[in-house]
PDB file of C-alpha atoms and ligand atoms in Angstrom:
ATOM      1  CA  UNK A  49       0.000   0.000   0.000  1.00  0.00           C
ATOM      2  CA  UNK A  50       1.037   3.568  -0.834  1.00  0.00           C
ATOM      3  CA  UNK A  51       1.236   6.171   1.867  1.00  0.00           C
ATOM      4  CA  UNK A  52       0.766   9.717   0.285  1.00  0.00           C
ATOM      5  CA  UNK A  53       1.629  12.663   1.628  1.00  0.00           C
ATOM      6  CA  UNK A  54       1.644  16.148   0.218  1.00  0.00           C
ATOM      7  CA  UNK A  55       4.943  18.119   0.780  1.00  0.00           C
ATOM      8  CA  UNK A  56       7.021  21.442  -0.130  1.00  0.00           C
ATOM      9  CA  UNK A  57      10.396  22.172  -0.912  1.00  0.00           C
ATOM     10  CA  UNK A  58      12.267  25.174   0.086  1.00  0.00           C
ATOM     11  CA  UNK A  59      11.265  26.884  -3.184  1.00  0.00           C
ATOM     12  CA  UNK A  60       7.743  25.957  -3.025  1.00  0.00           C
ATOM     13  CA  UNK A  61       7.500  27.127   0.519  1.00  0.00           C
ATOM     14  CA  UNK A  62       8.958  30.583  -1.154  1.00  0.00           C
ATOM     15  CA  UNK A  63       6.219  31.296  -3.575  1.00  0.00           C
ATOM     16  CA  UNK A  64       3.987  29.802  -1.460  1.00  0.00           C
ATOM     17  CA  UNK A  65       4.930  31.945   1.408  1.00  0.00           C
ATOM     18  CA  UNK A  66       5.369  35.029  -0.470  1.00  0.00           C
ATOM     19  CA  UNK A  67       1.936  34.739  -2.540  1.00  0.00           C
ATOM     20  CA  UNK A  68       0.432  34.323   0.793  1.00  0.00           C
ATOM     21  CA  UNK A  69       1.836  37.426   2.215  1.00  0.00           C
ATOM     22  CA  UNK A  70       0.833  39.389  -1.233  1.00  0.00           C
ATOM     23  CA  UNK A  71      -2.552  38.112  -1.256  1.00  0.00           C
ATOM     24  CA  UNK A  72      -2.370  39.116   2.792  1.00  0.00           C
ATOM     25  CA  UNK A  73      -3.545  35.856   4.292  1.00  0.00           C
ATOM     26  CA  UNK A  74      -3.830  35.391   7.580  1.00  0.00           C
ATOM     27  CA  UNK A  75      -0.788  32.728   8.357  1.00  0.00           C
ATOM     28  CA  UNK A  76       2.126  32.979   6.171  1.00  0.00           C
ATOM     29  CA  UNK A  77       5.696  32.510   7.461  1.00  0.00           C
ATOM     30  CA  UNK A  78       8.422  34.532   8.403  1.00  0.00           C
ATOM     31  CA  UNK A  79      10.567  35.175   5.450  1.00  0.00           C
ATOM     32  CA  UNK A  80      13.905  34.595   7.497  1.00  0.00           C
ATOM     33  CA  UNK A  81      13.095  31.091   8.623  1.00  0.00           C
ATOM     34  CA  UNK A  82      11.379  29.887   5.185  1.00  0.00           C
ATOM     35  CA  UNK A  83      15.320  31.434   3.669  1.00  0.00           C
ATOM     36  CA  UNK A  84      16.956  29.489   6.396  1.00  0.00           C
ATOM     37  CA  UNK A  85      15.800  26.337   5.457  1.00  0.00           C
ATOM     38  CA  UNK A  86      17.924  23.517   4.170  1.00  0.00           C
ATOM     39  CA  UNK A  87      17.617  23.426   0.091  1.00  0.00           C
ATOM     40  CA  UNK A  88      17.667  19.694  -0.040  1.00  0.00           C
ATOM     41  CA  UNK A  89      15.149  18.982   2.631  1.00  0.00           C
ATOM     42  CA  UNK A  90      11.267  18.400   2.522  1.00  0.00           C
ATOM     43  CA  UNK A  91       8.528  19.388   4.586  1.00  0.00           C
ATOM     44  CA  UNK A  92       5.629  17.381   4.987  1.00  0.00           C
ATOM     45  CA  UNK A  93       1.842  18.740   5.316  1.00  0.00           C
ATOM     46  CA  UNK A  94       0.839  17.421   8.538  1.00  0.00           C
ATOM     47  CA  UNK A  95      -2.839  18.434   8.561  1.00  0.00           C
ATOM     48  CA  UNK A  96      -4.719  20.808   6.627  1.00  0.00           C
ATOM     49  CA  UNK A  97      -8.505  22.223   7.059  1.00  0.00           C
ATOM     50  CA  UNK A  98     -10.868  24.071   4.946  1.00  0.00           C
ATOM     51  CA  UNK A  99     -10.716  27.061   7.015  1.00  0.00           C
ATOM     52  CA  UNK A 100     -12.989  29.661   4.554  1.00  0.00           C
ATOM     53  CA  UNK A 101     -14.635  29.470   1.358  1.00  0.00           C
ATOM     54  CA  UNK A 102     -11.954  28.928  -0.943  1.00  0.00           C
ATOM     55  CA  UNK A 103      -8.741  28.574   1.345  1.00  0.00           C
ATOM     56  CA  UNK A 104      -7.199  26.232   3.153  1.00  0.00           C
ATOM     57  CA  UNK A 105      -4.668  26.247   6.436  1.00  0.00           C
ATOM     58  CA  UNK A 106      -1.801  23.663   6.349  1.00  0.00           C
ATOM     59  CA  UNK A 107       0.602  22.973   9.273  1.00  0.00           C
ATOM     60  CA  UNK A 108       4.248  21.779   8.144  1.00  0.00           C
ATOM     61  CA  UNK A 109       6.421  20.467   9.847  1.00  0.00           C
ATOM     62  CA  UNK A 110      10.018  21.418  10.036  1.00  0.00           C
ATOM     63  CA  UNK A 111      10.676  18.716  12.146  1.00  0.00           C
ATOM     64  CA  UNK A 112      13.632  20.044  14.502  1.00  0.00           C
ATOM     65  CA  UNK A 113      12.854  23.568  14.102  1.00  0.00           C
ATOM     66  CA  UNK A 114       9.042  23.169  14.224  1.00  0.00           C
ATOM     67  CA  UNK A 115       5.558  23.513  13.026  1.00  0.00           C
ATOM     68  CA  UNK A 116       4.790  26.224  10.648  1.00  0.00           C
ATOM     69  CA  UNK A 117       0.775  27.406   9.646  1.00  0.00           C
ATOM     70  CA  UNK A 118       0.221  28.435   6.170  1.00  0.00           C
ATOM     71  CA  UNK A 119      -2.647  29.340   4.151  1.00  0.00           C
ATOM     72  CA  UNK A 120      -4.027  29.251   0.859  1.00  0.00           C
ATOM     73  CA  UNK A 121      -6.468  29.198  -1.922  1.00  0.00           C
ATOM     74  CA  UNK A 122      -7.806  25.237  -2.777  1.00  0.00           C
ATOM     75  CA  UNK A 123      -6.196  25.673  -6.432  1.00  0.00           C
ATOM     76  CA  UNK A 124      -2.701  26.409  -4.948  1.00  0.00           C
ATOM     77  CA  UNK A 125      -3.432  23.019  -2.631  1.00  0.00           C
ATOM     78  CA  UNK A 126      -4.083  20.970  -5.160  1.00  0.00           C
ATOM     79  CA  UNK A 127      -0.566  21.581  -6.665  1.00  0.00           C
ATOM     80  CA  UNK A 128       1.262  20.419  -4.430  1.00  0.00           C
ATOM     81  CA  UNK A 129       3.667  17.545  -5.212  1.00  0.00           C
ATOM     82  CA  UNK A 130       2.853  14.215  -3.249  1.00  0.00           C
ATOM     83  CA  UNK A 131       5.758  12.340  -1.900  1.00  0.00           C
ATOM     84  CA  UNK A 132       4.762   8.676  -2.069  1.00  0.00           C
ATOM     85  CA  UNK A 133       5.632   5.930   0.210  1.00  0.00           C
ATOM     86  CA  UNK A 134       6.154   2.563  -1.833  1.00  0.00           C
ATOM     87  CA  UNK A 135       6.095   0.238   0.990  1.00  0.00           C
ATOM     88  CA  UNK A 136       7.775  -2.762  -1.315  1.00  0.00           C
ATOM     89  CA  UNK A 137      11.108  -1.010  -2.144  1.00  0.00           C
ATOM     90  CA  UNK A 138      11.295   0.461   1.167  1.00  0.00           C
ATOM     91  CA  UNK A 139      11.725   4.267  -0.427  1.00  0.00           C
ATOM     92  CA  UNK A 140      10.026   7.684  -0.797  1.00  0.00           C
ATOM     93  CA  UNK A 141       8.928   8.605  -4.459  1.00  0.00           C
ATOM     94  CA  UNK A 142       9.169  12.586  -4.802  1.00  0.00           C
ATOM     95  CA  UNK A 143       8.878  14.122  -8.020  1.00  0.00           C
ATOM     96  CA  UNK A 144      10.801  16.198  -9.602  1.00  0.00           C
ATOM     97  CA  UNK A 145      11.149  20.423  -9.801  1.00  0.00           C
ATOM     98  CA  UNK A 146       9.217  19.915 -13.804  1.00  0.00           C
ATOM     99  CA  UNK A 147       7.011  17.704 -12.688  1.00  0.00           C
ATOM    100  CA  UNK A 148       5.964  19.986 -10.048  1.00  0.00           C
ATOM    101  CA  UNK A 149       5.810  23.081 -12.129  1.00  0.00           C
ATOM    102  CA  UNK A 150       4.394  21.809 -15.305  1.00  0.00           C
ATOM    103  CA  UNK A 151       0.764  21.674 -12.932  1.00  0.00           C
ATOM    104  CA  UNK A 152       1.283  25.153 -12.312  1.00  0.00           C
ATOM    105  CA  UNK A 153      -1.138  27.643 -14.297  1.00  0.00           C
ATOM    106  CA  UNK A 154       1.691  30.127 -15.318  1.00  0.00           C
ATOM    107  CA  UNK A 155       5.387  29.773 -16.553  1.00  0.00           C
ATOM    108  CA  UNK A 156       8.123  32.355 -14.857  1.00  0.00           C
ATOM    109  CA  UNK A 157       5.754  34.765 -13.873  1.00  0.00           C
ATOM    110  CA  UNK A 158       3.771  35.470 -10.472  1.00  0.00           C
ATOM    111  CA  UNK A 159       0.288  33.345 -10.173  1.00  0.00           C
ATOM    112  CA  UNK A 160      -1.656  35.801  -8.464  1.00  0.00           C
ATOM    113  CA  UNK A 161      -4.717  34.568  -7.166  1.00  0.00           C
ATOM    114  CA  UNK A 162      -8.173  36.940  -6.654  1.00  0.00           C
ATOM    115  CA  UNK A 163      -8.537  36.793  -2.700  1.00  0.00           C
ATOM    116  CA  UNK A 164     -11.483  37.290  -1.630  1.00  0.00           C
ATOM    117  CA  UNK A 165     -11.163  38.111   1.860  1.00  0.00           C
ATOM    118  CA  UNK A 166     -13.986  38.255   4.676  1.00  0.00           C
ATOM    119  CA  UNK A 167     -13.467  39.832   7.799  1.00  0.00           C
ATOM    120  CA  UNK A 168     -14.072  36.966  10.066  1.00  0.00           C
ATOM    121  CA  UNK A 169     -15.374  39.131  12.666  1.00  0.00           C
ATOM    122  CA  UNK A 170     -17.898  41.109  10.315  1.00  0.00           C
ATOM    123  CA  UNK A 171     -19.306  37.222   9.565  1.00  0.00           C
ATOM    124  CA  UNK A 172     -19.392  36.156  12.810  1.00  0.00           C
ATOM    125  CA  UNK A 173     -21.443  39.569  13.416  1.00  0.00           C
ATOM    126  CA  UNK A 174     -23.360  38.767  10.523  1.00  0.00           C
ATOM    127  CA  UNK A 175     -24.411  35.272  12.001  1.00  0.00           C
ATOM    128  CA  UNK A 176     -25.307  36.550  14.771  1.00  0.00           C
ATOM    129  CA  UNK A 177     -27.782  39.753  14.290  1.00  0.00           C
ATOM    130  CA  UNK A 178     -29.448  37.144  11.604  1.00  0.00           C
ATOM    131  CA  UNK A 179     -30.204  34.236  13.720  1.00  0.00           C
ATOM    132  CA  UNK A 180     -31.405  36.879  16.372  1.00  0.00           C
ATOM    133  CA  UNK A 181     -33.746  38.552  13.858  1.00  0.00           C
ATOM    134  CA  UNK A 182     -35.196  35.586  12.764  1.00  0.00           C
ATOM    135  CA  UNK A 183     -35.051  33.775  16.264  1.00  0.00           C
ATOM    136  CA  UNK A 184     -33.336  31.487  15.506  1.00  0.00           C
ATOM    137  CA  UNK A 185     -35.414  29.744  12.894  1.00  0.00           C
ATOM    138  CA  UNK A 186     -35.698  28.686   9.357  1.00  0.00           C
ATOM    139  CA  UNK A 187     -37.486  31.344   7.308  1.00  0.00           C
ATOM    140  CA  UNK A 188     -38.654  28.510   4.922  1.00  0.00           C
ATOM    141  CA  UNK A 189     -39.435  25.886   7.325  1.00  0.00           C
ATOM    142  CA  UNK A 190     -39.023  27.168  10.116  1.00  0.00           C
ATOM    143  CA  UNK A 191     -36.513  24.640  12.225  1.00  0.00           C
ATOM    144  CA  UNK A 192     -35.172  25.667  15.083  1.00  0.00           C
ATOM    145  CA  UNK A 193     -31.875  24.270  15.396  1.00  0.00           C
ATOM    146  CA  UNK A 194     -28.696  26.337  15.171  1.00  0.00           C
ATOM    147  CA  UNK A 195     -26.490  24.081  14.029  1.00  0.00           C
ATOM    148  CA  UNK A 196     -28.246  23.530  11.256  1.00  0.00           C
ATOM    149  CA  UNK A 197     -29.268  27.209  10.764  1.00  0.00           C
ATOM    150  CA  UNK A 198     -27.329  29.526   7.761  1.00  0.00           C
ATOM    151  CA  UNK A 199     -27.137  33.671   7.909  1.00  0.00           C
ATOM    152  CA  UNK A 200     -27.458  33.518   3.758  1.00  0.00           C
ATOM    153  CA  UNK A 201     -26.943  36.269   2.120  1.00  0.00           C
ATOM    154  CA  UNK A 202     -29.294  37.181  -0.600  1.00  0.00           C
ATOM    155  CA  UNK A 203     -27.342  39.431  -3.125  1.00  0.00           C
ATOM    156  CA  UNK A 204     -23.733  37.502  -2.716  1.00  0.00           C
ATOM    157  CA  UNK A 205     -20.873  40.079  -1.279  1.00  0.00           C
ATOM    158  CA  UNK A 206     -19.195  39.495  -4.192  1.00  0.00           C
ATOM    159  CA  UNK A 207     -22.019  40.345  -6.324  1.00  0.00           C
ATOM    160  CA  UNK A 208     -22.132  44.082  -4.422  1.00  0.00           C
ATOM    161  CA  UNK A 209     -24.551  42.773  -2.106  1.00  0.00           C
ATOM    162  CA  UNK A 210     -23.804  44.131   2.212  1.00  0.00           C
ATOM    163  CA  UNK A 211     -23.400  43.038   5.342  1.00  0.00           C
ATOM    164  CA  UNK A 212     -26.595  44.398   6.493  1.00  0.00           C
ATOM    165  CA  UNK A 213     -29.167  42.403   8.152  1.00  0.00           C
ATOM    166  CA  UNK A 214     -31.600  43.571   5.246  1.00  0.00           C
ATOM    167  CA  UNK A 215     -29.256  41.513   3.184  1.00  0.00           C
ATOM    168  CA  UNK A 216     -29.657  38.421   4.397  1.00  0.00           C
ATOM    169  CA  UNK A 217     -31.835  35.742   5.688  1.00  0.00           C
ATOM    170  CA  UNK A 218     -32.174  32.674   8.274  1.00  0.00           C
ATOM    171  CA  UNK A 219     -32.088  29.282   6.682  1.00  0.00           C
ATOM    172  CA  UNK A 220     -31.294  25.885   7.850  1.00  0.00           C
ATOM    173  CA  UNK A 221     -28.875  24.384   4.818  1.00  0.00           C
ATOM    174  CA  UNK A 222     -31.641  22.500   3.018  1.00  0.00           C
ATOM    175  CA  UNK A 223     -33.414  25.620   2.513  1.00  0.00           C
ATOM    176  CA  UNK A 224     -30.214  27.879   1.980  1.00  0.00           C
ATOM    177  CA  UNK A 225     -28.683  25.128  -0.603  1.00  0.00           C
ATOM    178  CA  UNK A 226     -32.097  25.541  -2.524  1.00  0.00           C
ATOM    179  CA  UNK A 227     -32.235  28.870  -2.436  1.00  0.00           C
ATOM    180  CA  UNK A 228     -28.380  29.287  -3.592  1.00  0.00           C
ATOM    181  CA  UNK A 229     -29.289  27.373  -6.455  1.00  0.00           C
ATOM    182  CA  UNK A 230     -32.272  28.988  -7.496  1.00  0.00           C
ATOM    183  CA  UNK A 231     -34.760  25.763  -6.350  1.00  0.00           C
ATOM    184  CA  UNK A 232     -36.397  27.829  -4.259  1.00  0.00           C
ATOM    185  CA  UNK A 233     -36.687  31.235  -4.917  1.00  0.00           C
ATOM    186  CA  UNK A 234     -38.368  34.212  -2.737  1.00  0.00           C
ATOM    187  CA  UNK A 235     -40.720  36.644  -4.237  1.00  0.00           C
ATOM    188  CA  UNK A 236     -39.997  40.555  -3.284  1.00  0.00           C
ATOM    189  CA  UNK A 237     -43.239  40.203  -1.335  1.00  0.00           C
ATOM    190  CA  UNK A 238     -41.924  37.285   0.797  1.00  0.00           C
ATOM    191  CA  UNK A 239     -44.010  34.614  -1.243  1.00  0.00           C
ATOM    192  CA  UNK A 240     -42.393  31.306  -1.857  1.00  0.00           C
ATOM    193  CA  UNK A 241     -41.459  29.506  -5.170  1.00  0.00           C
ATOM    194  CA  UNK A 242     -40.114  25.941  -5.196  1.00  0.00           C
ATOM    195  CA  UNK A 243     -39.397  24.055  -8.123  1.00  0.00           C
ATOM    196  CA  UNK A 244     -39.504  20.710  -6.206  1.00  0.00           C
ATOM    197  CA  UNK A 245     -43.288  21.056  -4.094  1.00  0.00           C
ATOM    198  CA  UNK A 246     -40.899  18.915  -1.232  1.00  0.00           C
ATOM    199  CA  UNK A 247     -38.705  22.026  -0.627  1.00  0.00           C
ATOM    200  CA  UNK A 248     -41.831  23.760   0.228  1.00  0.00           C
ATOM    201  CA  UNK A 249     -42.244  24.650   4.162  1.00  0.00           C
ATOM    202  CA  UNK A 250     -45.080  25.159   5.898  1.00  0.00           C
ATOM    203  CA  UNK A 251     -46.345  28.435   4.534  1.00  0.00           C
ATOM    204  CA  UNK A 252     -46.671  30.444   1.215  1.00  0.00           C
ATOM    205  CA  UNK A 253     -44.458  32.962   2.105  1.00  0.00           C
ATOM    206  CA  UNK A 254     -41.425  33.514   4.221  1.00  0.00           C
ATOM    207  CA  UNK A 255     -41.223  34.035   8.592  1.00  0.00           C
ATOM    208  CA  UNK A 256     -40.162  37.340   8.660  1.00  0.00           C
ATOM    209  CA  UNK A 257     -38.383  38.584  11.613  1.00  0.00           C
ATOM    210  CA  UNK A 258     -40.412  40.310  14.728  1.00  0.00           C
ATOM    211  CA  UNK A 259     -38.785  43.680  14.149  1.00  0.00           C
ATOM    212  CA  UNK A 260     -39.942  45.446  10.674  1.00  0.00           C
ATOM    213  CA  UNK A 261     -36.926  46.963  10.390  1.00  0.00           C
ATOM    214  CA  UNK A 262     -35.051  43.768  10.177  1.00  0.00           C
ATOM    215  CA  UNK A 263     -37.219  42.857   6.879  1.00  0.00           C
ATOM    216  CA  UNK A 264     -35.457  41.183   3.982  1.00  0.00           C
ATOM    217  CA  UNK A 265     -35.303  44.218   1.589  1.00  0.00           C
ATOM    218  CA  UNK A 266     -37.355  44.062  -1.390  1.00  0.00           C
ATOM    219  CA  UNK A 267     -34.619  45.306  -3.458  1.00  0.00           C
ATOM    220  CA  UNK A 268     -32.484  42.496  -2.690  1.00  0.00           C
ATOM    221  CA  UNK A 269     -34.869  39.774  -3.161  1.00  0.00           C
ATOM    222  CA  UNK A 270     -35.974  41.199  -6.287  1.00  0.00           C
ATOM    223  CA  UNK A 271     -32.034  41.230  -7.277  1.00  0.00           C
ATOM    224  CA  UNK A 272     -31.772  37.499  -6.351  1.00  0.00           C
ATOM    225  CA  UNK A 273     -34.816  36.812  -8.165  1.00  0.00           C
ATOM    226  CA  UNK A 274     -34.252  38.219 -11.111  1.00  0.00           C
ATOM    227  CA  UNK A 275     -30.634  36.438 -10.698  1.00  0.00           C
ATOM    228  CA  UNK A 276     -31.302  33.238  -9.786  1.00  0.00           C
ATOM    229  CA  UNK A 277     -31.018  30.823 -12.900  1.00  0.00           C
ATOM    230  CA  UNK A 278     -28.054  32.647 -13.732  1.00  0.00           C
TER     231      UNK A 278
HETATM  232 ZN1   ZN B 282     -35.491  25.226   6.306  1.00  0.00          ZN
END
């Protein structure tokens, strides 16, 4: 059996390092230590985790000298060579520098990915001033369990929609994968549309929050409306 693991070399770790401080992610290494490193050596992903949207958070070891946290987009991930274990000939299979690079979207230039960044406090903020508007329930079916339970934004952030409460919307993930995917789609006036009758809740239109002022705005909806099948 072959044991895989995904690794970087010094000069991976470089461009990796550096796009992460361009692209100002939140862990990248110090530039010092990643230049102190021994050329000839590899360094092993220990664990990584899907951390946002489209990023991920490694930990590498540096064995002696420690663990190091990195992050980056899922594309970059993906790149990265895998040393291979082969178990009969007793040896580790890494590829080579061309092998490596010829995955890599660009040739001697800088791969810039488009970061989109969130404030992760403005999200958690987010979260929180939705699930209290809608008390904690589904505005489609109305479940009450907050594990389960989504702040979705109606107009996407990166579609010019806000932060606002007015912006977004309580759903549990049935309801907000539906409603991401235009299966379910929300009239201005709060009425419900589902393509599939079994992603209907139990009313016509949406549970709007107690407070008024916290009311989906019509603009929005109608944006996502019109938007949806996109
Ligand atoms: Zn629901």
């Amino acid at each position: 059996m072959a044991n895989l693991t995904r690794y970087f070399t010094k000069w991976l770790l470089i461009e990796y390092n550096n796009a992460a401080i361009r692209e100002k992610r939140n862990q990248s290494l110090r530039e010092d230590f990643v230049e102190g490193l021994n050329d000839e050596h590899i360094f092993p992903v220990e664990f990584h985790m899907f951390h946002s949207k489209n990023e991920i958070r490694v930990m590498i070891s540096f064995f002696e000298q420690g663990k190091g946290l990195l992050d980056m987009t899922l594309e970059r991930f993906d790149m990265l060579p895998t040393a291979i274990w082969d178990e009969k000939e007793q040896e580790l299979r890494l590829e080579t520098e061309s092998e490596i690079r010829a995955r890599f979207p660009y040739k001697n230039r800088e791969w810039t990915d488009t970061v989109v960044k969130k404030p992760y406090r403005k999200q958690d903020k987010f979260r929180k001033d939705i699930l209290k508007a809608y008390e904690n329930r589904c505005a489609v079916c109305g479940i009450q369990e907050t594990k389960i339970l989504r702040a979705a934004h109606i107009v996407d952030v990166k579609k010019g929609g806000s932060d606002e409460v007015q912006n977004g919307i309580c759903l549990c993930t049935n309801h907000e994968i539906a409603f991401d995917n235009g299966l379910l789609k929300i009239r201005p006036d709060g009425m419900i549309e589902v393509v599939n009758q079994e992603l209907t809740g139990i009313y016509d239109s949406i549970i709007y929050p107690k407070n008024k002022d916290l009311y989906p705005s019509e603009k929005y909806l109608q944006m996502k409306y019109d938007n949806n099948f996109e």
